[in-house]
Short mmCIF file of C-alpha atoms in Angstrom, two decimals:
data_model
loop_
_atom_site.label_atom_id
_atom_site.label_comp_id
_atom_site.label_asym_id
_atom_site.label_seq_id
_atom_site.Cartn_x
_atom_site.Cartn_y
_atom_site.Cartn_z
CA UNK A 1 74.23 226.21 72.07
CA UNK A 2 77.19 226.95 69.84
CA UNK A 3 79.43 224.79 71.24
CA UNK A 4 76.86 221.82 71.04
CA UNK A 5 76.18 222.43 66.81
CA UNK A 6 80.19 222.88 66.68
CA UNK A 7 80.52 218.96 68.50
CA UNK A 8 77.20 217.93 66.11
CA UNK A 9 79.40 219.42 63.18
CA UNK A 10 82.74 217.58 64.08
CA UNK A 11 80.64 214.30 64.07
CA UNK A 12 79.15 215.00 60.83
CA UNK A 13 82.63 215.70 59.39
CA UNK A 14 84.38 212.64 60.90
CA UNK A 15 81.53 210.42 59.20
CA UNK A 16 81.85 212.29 55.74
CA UNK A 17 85.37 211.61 55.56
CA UNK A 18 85.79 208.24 57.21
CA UNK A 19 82.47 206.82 55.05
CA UNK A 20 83.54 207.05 50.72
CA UNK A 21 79.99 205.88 50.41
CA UNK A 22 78.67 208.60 52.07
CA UNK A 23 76.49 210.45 49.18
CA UNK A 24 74.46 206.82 49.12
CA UNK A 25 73.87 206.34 52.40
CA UNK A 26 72.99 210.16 52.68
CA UNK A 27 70.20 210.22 49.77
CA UNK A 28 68.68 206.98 51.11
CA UNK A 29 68.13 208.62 54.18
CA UNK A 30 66.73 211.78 53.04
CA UNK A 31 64.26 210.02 50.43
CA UNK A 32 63.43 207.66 53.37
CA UNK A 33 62.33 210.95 55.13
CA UNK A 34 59.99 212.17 52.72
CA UNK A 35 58.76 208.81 51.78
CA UNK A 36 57.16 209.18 55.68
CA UNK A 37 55.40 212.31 54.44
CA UNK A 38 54.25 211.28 50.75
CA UNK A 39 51.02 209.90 52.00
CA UNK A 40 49.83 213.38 53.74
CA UNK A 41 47.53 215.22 50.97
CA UNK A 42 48.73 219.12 51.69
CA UNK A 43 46.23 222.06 50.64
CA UNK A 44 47.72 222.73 47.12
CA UNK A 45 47.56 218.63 46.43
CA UNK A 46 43.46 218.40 47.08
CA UNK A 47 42.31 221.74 45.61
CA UNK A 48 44.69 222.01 42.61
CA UNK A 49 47.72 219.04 41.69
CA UNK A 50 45.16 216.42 42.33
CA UNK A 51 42.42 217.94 40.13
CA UNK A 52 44.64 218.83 37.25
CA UNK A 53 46.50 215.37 37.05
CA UNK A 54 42.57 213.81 37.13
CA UNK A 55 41.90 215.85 34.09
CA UNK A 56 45.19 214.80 32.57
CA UNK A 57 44.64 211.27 32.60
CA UNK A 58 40.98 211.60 31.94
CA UNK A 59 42.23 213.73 28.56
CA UNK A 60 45.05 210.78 27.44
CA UNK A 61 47.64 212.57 29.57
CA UNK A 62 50.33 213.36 27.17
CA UNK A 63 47.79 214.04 24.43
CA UNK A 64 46.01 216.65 26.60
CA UNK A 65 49.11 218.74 26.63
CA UNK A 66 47.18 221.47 24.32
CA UNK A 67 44.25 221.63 26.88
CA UNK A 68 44.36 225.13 29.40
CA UNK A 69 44.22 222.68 32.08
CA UNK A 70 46.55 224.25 35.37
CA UNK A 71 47.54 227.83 35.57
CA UNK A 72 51.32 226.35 36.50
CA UNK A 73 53.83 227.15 33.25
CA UNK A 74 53.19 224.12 30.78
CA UNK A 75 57.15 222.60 31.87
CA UNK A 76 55.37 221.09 34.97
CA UNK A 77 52.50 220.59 33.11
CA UNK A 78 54.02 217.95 30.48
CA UNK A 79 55.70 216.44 33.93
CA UNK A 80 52.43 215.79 34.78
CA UNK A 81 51.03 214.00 31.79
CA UNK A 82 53.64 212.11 31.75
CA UNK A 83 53.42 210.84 35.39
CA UNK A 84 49.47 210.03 34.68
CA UNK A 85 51.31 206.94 32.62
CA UNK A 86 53.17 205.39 35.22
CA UNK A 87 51.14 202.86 37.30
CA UNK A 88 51.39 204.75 40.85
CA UNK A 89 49.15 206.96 42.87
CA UNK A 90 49.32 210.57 41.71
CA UNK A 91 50.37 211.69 45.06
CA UNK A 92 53.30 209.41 45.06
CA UNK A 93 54.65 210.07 41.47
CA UNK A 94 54.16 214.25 42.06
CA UNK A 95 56.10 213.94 45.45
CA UNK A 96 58.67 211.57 44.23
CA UNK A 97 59.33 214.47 41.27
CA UNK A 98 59.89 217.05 43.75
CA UNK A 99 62.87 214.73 45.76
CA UNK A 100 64.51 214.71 42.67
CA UNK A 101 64.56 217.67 42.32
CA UNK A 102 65.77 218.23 45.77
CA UNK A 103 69.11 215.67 44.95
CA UNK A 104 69.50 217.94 42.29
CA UNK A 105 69.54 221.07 43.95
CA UNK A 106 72.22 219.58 46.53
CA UNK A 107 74.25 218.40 44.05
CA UNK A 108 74.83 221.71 42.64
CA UNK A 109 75.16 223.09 45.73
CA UNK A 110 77.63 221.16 46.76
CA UNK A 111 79.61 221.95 43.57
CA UNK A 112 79.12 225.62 44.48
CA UNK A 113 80.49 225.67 47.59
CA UNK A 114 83.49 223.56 46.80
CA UNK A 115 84.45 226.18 43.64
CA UNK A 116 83.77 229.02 46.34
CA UNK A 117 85.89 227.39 49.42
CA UNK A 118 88.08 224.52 47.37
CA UNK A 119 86.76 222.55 50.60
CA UNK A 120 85.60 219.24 49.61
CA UNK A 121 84.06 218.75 53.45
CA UNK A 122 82.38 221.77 53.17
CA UNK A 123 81.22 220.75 50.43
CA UNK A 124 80.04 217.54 51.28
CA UNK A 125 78.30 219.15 54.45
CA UNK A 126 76.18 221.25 52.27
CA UNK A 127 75.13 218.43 50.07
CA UNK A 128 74.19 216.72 53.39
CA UNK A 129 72.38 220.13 55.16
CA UNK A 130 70.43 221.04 52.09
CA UNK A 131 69.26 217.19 52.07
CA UNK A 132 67.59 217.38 55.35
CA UNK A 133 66.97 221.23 55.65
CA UNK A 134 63.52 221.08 57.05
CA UNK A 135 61.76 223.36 54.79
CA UNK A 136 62.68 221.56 51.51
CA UNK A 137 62.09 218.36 52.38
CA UNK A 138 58.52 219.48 53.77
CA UNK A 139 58.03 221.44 50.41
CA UNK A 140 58.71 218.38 48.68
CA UNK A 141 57.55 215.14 50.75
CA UNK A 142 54.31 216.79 52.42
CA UNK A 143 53.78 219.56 50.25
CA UNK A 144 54.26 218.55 46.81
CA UNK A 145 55.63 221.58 45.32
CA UNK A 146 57.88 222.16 42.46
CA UNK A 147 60.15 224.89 44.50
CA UNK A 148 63.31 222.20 44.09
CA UNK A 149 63.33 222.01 40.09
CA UNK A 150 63.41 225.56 39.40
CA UNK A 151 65.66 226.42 41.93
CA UNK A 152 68.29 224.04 40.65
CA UNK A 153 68.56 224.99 37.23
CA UNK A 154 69.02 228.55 39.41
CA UNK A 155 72.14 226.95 40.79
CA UNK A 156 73.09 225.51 37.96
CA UNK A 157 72.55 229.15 36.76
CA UNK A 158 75.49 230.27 39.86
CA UNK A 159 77.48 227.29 39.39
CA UNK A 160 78.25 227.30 35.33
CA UNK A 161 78.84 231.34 35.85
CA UNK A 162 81.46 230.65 38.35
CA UNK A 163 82.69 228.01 35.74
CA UNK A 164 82.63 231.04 33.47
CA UNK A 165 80.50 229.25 31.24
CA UNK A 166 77.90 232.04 30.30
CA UNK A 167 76.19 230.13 27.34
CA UNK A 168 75.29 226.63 29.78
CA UNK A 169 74.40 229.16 32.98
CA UNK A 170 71.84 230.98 30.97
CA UNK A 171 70.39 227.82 29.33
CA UNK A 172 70.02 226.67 33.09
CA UNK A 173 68.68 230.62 33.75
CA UNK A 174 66.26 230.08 31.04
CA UNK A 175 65.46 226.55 32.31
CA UNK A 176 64.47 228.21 35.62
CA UNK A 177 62.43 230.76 34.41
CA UNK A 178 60.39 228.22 31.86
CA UNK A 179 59.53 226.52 35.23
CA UNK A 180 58.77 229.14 37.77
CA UNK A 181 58.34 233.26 37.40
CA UNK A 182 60.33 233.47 40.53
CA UNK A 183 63.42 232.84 39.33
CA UNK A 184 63.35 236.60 38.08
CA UNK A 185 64.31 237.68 41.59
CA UNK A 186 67.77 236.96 41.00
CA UNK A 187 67.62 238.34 37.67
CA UNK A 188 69.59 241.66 39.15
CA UNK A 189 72.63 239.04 39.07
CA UNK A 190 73.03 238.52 35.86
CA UNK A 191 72.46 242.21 35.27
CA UNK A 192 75.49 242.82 37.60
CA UNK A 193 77.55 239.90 35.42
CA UNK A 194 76.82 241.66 32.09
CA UNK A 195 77.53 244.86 33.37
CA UNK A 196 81.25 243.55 34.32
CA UNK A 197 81.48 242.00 30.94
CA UNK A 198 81.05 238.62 32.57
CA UNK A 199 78.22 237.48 30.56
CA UNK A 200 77.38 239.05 26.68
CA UNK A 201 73.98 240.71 25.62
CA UNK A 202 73.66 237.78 23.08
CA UNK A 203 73.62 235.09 26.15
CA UNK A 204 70.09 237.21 27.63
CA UNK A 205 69.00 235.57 24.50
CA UNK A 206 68.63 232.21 25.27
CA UNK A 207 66.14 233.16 27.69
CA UNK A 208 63.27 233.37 25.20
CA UNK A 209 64.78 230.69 23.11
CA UNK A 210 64.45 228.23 26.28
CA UNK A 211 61.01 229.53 26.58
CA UNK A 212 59.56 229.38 22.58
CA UNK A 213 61.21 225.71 22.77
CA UNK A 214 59.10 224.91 26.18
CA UNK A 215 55.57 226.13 24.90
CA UNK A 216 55.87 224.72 21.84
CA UNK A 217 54.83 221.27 22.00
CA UNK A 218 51.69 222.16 23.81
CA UNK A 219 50.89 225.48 21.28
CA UNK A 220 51.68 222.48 18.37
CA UNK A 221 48.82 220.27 20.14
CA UNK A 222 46.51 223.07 19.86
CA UNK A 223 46.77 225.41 22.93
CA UNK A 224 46.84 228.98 22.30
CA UNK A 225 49.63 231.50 21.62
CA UNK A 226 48.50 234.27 22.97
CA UNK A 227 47.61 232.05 26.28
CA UNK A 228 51.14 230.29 26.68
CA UNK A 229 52.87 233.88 26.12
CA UNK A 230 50.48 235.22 29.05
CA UNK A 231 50.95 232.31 31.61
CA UNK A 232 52.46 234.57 34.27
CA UNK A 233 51.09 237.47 33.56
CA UNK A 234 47.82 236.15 34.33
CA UNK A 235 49.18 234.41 37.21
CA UNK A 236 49.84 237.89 39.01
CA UNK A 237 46.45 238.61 39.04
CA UNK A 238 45.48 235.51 40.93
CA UNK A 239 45.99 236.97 44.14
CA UNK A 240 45.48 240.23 45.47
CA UNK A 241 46.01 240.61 49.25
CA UNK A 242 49.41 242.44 49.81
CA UNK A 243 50.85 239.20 51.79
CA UNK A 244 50.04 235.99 51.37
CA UNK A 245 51.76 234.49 54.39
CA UNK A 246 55.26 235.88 53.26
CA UNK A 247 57.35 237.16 55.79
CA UNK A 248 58.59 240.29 54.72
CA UNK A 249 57.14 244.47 54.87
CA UNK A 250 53.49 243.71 54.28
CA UNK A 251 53.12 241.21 56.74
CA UNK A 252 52.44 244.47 58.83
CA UNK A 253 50.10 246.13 57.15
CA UNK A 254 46.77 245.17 57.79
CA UNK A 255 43.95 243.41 55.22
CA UNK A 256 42.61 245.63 52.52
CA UNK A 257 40.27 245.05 50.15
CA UNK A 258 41.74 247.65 47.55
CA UNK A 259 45.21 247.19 47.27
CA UNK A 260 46.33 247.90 43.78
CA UNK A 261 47.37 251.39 44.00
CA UNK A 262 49.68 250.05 46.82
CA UNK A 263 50.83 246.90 45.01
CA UNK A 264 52.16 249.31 42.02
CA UNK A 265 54.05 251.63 44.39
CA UNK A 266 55.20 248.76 45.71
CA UNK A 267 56.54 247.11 42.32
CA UNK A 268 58.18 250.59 41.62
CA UNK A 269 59.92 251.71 44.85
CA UNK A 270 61.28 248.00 44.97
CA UNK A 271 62.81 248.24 41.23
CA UNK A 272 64.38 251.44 42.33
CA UNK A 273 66.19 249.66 45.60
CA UNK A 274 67.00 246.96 43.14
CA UNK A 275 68.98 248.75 40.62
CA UNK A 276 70.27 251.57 43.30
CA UNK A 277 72.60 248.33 44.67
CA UNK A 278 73.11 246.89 41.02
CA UNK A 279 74.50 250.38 40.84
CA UNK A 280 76.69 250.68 44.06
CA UNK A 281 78.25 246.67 42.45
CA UNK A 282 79.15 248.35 39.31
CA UNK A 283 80.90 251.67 39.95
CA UNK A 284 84.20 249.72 41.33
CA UNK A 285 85.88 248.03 38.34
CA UNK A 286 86.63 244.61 40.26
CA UNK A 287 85.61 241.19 38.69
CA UNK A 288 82.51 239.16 40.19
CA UNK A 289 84.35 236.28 42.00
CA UNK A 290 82.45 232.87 43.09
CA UNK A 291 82.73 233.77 46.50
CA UNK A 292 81.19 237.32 45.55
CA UNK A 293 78.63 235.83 43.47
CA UNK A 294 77.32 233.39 45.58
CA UNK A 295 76.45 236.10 48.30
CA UNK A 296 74.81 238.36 46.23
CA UNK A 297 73.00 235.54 44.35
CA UNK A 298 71.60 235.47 48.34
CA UNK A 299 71.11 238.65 49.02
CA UNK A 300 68.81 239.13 45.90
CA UNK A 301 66.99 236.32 46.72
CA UNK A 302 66.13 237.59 50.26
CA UNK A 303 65.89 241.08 48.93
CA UNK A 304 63.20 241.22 45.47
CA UNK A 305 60.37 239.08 47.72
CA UNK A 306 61.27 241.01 50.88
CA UNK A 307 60.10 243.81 49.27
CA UNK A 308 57.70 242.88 46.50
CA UNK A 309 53.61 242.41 47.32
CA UNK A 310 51.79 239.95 46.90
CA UNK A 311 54.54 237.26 47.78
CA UNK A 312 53.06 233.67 49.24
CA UNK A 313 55.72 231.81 51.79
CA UNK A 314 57.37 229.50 49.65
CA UNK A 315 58.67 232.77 47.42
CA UNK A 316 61.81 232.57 50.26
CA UNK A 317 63.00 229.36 49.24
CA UNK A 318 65.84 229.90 46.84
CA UNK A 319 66.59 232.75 49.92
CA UNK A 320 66.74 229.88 51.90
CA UNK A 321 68.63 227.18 49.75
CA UNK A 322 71.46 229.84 48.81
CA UNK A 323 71.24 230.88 52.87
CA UNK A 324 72.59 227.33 53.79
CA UNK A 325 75.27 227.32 50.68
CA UNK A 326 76.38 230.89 52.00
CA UNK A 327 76.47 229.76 55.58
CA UNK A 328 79.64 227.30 54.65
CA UNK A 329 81.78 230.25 52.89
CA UNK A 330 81.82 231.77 56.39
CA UNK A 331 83.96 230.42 59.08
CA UNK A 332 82.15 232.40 62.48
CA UNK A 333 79.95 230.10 63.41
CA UNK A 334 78.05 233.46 64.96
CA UNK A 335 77.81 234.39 61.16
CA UNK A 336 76.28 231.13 60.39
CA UNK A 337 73.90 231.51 62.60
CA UNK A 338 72.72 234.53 61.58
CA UNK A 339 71.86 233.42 58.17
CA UNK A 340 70.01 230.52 59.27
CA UNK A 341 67.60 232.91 60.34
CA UNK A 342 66.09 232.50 56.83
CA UNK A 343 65.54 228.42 57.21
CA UNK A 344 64.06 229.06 61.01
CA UNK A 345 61.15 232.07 59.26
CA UNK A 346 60.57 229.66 56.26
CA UNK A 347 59.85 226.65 58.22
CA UNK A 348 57.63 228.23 60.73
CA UNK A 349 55.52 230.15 57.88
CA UNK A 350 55.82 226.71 56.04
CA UNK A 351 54.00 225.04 59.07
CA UNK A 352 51.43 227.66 59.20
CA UNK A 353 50.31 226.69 55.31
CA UNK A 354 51.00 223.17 55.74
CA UNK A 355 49.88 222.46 59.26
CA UNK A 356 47.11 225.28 60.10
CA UNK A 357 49.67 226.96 62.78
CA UNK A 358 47.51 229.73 62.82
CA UNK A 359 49.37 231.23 65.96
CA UNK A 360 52.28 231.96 64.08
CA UNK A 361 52.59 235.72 62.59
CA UNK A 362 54.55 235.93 59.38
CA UNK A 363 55.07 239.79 60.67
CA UNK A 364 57.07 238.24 63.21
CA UNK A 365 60.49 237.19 61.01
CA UNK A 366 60.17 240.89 58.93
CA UNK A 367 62.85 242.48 61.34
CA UNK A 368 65.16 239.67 61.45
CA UNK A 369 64.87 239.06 58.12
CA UNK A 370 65.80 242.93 57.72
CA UNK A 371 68.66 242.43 59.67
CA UNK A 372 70.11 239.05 58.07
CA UNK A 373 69.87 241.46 54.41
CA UNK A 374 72.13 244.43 56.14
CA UNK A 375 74.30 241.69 56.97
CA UNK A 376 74.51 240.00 53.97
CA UNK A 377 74.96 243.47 52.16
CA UNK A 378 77.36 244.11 54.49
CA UNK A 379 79.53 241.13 53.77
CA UNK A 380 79.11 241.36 50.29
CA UNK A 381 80.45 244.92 50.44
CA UNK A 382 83.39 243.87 52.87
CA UNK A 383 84.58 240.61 50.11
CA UNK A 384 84.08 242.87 47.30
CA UNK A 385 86.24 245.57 48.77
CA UNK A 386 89.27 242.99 49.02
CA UNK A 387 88.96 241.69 45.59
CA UNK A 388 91.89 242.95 43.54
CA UNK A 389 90.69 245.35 40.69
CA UNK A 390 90.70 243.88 37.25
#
């Protein structure tokens, strides 16, 4: 098996360097693939994208920005609006947003890995791997999500700090966060980067500016304050089973129908983990290098919704995403393959959403999943260790 992905990988590299029109050639081929998909109407399109863009257009789409209409964050909804004035089928123009986003997110993933690796067909590879990584194009040409816009402006986030250009990386921090609550799983990174002086207090505040500048054109057109401040909190309270298809701890226990008290024991004991290894980061005085960051960008990822309630499936996919981006600053292909554990649990908990795979246990992927996070702790630990001390 390893020696036939190693042959597959030399014949990927020989056509990325022998081919200088390669990117082209690559993107056609990856929008071609989800082009295939864009006509299959997934779960979330019917009973919720569909609906919402209908009362868009039936309000003078742009003009019904100040309407409560969606309980997504109102960045996606003005996307929206907007797409209800383009002559296409809603379907088409709400997929065809998510594949941009998905060039997007491999464009700054490829910039990522080459500042990590100064490999330029590394680099290229993971611009090429992240294009046809099953699970994202699935989340964007069959299911329609938004997973690929927030979790660019996340690399963007990774990619301007390794720049060391704090002030663009938390614009692109706040950009994330005005699109998806998610994004605060990696939040204990930046907490790591101020606590080694890499990023100043006064940068954590264009967070909120991001955000005031996002609500208000629809609190201007009439929606309310109080509601736009309260988007995701009320979104937490959506759900309340203690896994919604995610593969991580809870997948194990058992349906309840009272499952607060656990949920906030839950919340707690995983804040505690979080900050116990933002600790163990910050007691050696070495600097944060790209290589560094990158991993424990990763390991957070995997770590907040391995451990947090209430998580659906598609909370793994910046795990995912930065899984692939970390696989190509290792050179053991064993150690590669070990990561892509994360793309093999997403896509078969994907399927089970998308497709109705009902025989496939999301408690199944918990242990390796456990094991890919003492690895990537591990090798976080072992690169940190060898940076020289500032």
């Amino acid at each position: 098996m390893i020696r036939y992905l190693h042959r597959q990988k030399q014949r990927l590299s020989y056509f990325l360097c022998n081919n200088e029109h390669w990117a082209i050639w690559i993107t056609c081929l990856a929008l071609l693939l989800r082009f295939v998909w864009f006509a299959y109407p997934s779960g979330d399109y019917t009973d919720f994208l569909h609906p919402w863009f209908e009362e868009l257009k039936s309000a003078g789409g742009l003009a019904a920005i100040g309407k409560p209409i969606g309980d997504y964050m109102v960045s996606y909804i003005y996307i929206l609006a907007a797409l209800t004035h383009l002559p296409l089928p809603d379907i088409v123009s709400i997929k065809f947003l998510s594949c941009v986003g998905d060039i997007l997110l491999a464009a700054y993933g490829m910039k990522i890995v080459y500042t990590a690796t100064k490999d330029y067909l590394a680099a290229k590879t993971v611009y090429t791997t992240l294009l046809f990584l099953p699970t994202i194009w699935l989340s964007s040409g069959a299911w329609g999500q938004c997973d690929s816009l927030y979790t660019a402006a996340l690399l963007a986030c990774f990619y301007y700090m390794m720049q060391q250009h704090p002030t663009k990386a938390m614009l692109a921090y706040g950009i994330a966060f005005a699109f998806k609550l998610q994004a605060v799983f990696v939040a204990p990174v930046l907490l790591v980067l101020w606590m080694k002086k890499q990023i100043r207090f006064r940068h954590f505040f264009l967070i909120p500016v991001v955000y005031a500048a996002v609500i208000l054109p629809a609190y201007l057109a009439g929606r309310s304050l109080v509601d736009l401040l309260l988007i995701y909190f009320c979104q937490t309270g959506t759900y309340t089973q203690l896994s919604l298809g995610a593969p991580n701890f809870y997948a194990w226990i058992p349906p309840m129908q009272e499952t607060k008290g656990i949920t906030v024991v839950g919340i707690v004991l995983a804040l505690i983990i979080v900050l116990i290894f933002v600790v163990l980061l910050c007691v050696k005085k070495r600097p944060i290098t790209p290589l560094v960051l990158i991993r424990i960008a990763f390991f957070y990822a995997l770590l907040v919704p391995f451990l947090l309630p209430r998580m659906h499936e598609r909370y793994f996919y910046p795990a995912t995403v930065l899984a692939i981006i970390c696989c190509f600053t290792f050179q053991s292909i064993k150690d590669q393959l070990l990561l892509c554990v994360c793309e093999i649990s997403s896509f078969f908990v994907v399927c089970r959403f998308l497709f109705g795979w009902l025989w496939v246990n999301p408690a199944w992927f918990a242990p390796p999943l456990a094991v890919v996070l003492v690895f990537s702790w591990r090798s976080i630990w072992k690169s940190y260790r060898t940076t020289p001390i500032a």
